[in-house]
Amino acid sequence: TVLGEAMQQVQQPPKVWLNSSSATIYEDTRGDAPANTESSTRIGSDFSMTVCQRWEAAFWAALPEGVRPVVLRTTIVLGDGSALAPLAGLAKVGLGGPQGPGEQYFSWIHLQDFVRAIDHLIQTPIAVGLYNLAAPAPVVNREQMRLLRQAVGRSFGLPLATWMLRLGAVFMGTEVELVLKSRKVISERLPELGFSFDFPTLAAALQELLGR
């Protein structure tokens, strides 16, 4: 809201305003249900989803006339020092098995593709509205952890039960939802703009990041 008010007072407002939202706005999606795309109306109502909805509503209400709006619903970004670090650490010490039920979807994007996508959206004048920043191949947690073990050179990993994850989240000061929520998200609109991913699969992304 404050940013929108400031833009309305300057003589030359920015040409484009990118609002950083989150793909966690979508409902928990499991099994054979279709992935959430930009046209999905399956928006949830828990705490994090409500925060996202209010954040986006404030953005649209504050948008000055003549400024091109782009909303980035970003999945988990994999890069140096990202959410990948604790997961790789677990895999290296033999705790890289399925987490909780293991059937929850993991949607992600490589840091390099994240930066490239943002640049593409800035440089493309017809890019307006919602865009999911998500690689085209979400995987279930069981497969995610298998690929992670493969990338760090571990053939076996003990599973972590839901109660273990809840206890660990308390000690880490984080939310267990980050692991247990099923995020099945892809982007329809980025490919329509001519964007292609350098890392379309999780296997390729993990090999690049952890094989250095």
Coordinates of C-alpha atoms in Angstrom, one line a residue:
T1 CA 0.0 0.0 0.0
V2 CA 2.8 2.4 0.9
L3 CA 4.7 1.6 -2.3
G4 CA 1.6 2.3 -4.3
E5 CA 1.1 5.6 -2.6
A6 CA 4.7 6.6 -3.3
M7 CA 4.4 5.7 -7.0
Q8 CA 1.3 7.9 -7.3
Q9 CA 3.3 10.9 -6.0
V10 CA 6.4 10.7 -8.3
Q11 CA 6.5 12.2 -11.8
Q12 CA 8.0 9.1 -13.4
P13 CA 6.6 5.9 -11.8
P14 CA 8.2 2.6 -12.7
K15 CA 7.0 1.0 -15.9
V16 CA 6.5 -2.4 -14.2
W17 CA 5.8 -3.5 -10.6
L18 CA 6.6 -7.1 -9.7
N19 CA 4.9 -8.3 -6.6
S20 CA 6.5 -11.2 -4.8
S21 CA 3.7 -13.5 -3.8
S22 CA 3.8 -17.3 -3.2
A23 CA 2.5 -20.5 -4.7
T24 CA 1.5 -21.6 -1.3
I25 CA -1.7 -19.6 -2.0
Y26 CA -3.1 -22.7 -3.7
E27 CA -4.9 -25.6 -1.9
D28 CA -3.1 -28.7 -0.9
T29 CA -3.2 -30.9 -4.0
R30 CA -2.5 -34.7 -3.9
G31 CA -2.7 -37.8 -6.0
D32 CA -4.0 -37.6 -9.6
A33 CA -5.6 -34.1 -9.1
P34 CA -4.4 -31.7 -11.8
A35 CA -1.6 -29.3 -10.9
N36 CA -2.5 -25.7 -10.0
T37 CA -1.8 -23.3 -12.8
E38 CA -2.4 -19.5 -13.1
S39 CA -6.0 -20.2 -14.1
S40 CA -6.6 -22.3 -11.0
T41 CA -9.4 -21.2 -8.6
R42 CA -8.4 -23.7 -5.9
I43 CA -7.3 -21.1 -3.4
G44 CA -7.0 -22.2 0.2
S45 CA -8.0 -20.6 3.5
D46 CA -5.4 -21.6 6.1
F47 CA -3.0 -19.1 7.6
S48 CA -0.3 -18.9 4.8
M49 CA -2.9 -18.9 2.1
T50 CA -4.9 -16.1 3.7
V51 CA -1.7 -14.0 4.1
C52 CA -1.0 -14.5 0.3
Q53 CA -4.6 -13.5 -0.6
R54 CA -4.5 -10.3 1.5
W55 CA -1.0 -9.5 0.2
E56 CA -2.1 -9.7 -3.5
A57 CA -5.4 -7.8 -2.7
A58 CA -3.4 -5.0 -1.3
F59 CA -1.1 -4.9 -4.3
W60 CA -4.1 -4.7 -6.8
A61 CA -5.7 -2.0 -4.7
A62 CA -2.5 0.1 -4.5
L63 CA -1.5 -0.3 -8.2
P64 CA -1.1 3.2 -9.9
E65 CA -2.6 3.7 -13.3
G66 CA -0.1 3.1 -16.1
V67 CA 2.2 0.7 -14.2
R68 CA 2.3 -2.8 -15.6
P69 CA 1.4 -5.3 -12.8
V70 CA 3.1 -8.7 -12.5
V71 CA 2.4 -11.0 -9.6
L72 CA 5.0 -13.8 -8.9
R73 CA 3.6 -16.8 -7.3
T74 CA 6.9 -18.5 -6.5
T75 CA 7.5 -22.1 -5.5
I76 CA 10.5 -23.2 -3.4
V77 CA 13.7 -21.8 -5.0
L78 CA 16.6 -24.1 -5.0
G79 CA 20.0 -22.5 -4.8
D80 CA 23.0 -22.1 -2.6
G81 CA 21.9 -21.6 1.0
S82 CA 18.3 -22.3 0.2
A83 CA 15.8 -24.8 1.6
L84 CA 18.0 -27.4 -0.2
A85 CA 20.7 -27.1 2.4
P86 CA 18.9 -28.7 5.4
L87 CA 17.5 -31.4 3.2
A88 CA 20.9 -32.3 1.7
G89 CA 22.3 -32.3 5.3
L90 CA 19.7 -34.9 6.4
A91 CA 20.4 -37.1 3.3
K92 CA 24.2 -37.0 4.0
V93 CA 23.7 -38.3 7.6
G94 CA 21.3 -41.1 6.5
L95 CA 18.0 -39.4 7.2
G96 CA 17.1 -38.8 3.6
G97 CA 14.0 -41.1 3.4
P98 CA 10.4 -40.1 2.8
Q99 CA 9.1 -37.3 5.1
G100 CA 5.7 -37.9 6.7
P101 CA 3.5 -39.7 4.2
G102 CA 5.9 -39.2 1.4
E103 CA 3.1 -38.6 -1.1
Q104 CA 3.0 -34.8 -0.8
Y105 CA 4.0 -32.9 -3.9
F106 CA 7.1 -30.7 -4.0
S107 CA 7.1 -27.8 -6.5
W108 CA 10.3 -25.9 -7.0
I109 CA 12.4 -23.8 -9.4
H110 CA 16.2 -23.6 -9.8
L111 CA 17.6 -20.2 -8.8
Q112 CA 19.0 -19.7 -12.3
D113 CA 15.6 -20.2 -13.9
F114 CA 14.0 -18.0 -11.2
V115 CA 16.3 -15.1 -12.1
R116 CA 15.9 -15.7 -15.8
A117 CA 12.1 -15.8 -15.5
I118 CA 12.0 -12.5 -13.7
D119 CA 14.2 -10.9 -16.3
H120 CA 12.0 -12.3 -19.0
L121 CA 8.9 -10.9 -17.4
I122 CA 10.5 -7.4 -17.1
Q123 CA 11.6 -7.5 -20.7
T124 CA 8.3 -8.7 -22.1
P125 CA 5.8 -5.8 -22.3
I126 CA 2.8 -8.1 -22.8
A127 CA 3.5 -9.9 -19.5
V128 CA 0.7 -8.8 -17.2
G129 CA -1.0 -10.4 -14.2
L130 CA -0.3 -13.7 -12.4
Y131 CA 2.7 -16.0 -13.2
N132 CA 3.7 -19.1 -11.3
L133 CA 7.4 -19.4 -11.0
A134 CA 7.6 -23.2 -11.0
A135 CA 9.5 -25.8 -12.9
P136 CA 7.3 -28.0 -15.1
A137 CA 7.9 -31.3 -13.2
P138 CA 6.7 -31.3 -9.6
V139 CA 7.5 -34.6 -7.8
V140 CA 6.2 -36.4 -4.7
N141 CA 8.3 -36.2 -1.6
R142 CA 9.3 -39.9 -1.8
E143 CA 10.8 -39.2 -5.3
Q144 CA 12.3 -35.9 -4.2
M145 CA 14.2 -37.5 -1.4
R146 CA 15.4 -40.4 -3.7
L147 CA 16.8 -37.9 -6.1
L148 CA 18.4 -36.0 -3.3
R149 CA 20.1 -39.1 -1.9
Q150 CA 21.3 -39.9 -5.4
A151 CA 22.8 -36.4 -5.8
V152 CA 24.7 -36.6 -2.5
G153 CA 25.8 -40.2 -3.1
R154 CA 23.7 -42.0 -0.5
S155 CA 21.9 -45.2 -1.4
F156 CA 19.8 -45.4 1.8
G157 CA 17.9 -43.0 3.9
L158 CA 15.7 -43.5 7.0
P159 CA 12.2 -42.1 6.8
L160 CA 11.1 -39.3 9.1
A161 CA 7.6 -39.7 10.6
T162 CA 5.2 -36.8 10.9
W163 CA 5.7 -36.6 14.7
M164 CA 9.4 -36.3 14.2
L165 CA 9.0 -33.5 11.7
R166 CA 6.6 -31.6 14.0
L167 CA 9.2 -31.9 16.8
G168 CA 12.0 -30.8 14.6
A169 CA 10.0 -27.8 13.4
V170 CA 9.6 -26.6 17.0
F171 CA 13.3 -26.7 17.6
M172 CA 14.1 -25.0 14.2
G173 CA 11.4 -22.3 14.8
T174 CA 9.7 -23.1 11.5
E175 CA 6.4 -24.5 10.3
V176 CA 6.0 -28.2 9.5
E177 CA 3.6 -27.2 6.7
L178 CA 6.7 -26.3 4.7
V179 CA 7.4 -30.1 4.4
L180 CA 4.0 -31.7 4.7
K181 CA 1.8 -29.5 2.5
S182 CA 1.4 -30.9 -1.0
R183 CA 2.3 -28.2 -3.5
K184 CA 1.5 -29.3 -7.0
V185 CA 2.1 -26.2 -9.1
I186 CA 3.2 -25.6 -12.7
S187 CA 3.2 -22.5 -15.0
E188 CA 1.1 -22.3 -18.1
R189 CA 1.7 -18.7 -18.8
L190 CA 5.6 -18.6 -18.7
P191 CA 5.9 -21.0 -21.7
E192 CA 3.2 -19.0 -23.5
L193 CA 5.6 -16.0 -23.3
G194 CA 8.4 -18.1 -24.9
F195 CA 10.2 -18.9 -21.7
S196 CA 12.1 -22.2 -21.5
F197 CA 13.7 -23.7 -18.4
D198 CA 17.4 -24.5 -18.2
F199 CA 16.5 -27.0 -15.4
P200 CA 13.1 -28.6 -16.2
T201 CA 13.6 -31.7 -14.0
L202 CA 14.5 -32.0 -10.3
A203 CA 17.3 -34.5 -11.1
A204 CA 19.1 -32.0 -13.4
A205 CA 18.7 -29.2 -10.8
L206 CA 20.0 -31.3 -7.9
Q207 CA 23.0 -32.6 -9.9
E208 CA 23.9 -29.0 -10.9
L209 CA 23.6 -27.7 -7.3
L210 CA 25.0 -30.6 -5.3
G211 CA 27.4 -31.9 -7.8
R212 CA 29.7 -28.9 -7.7

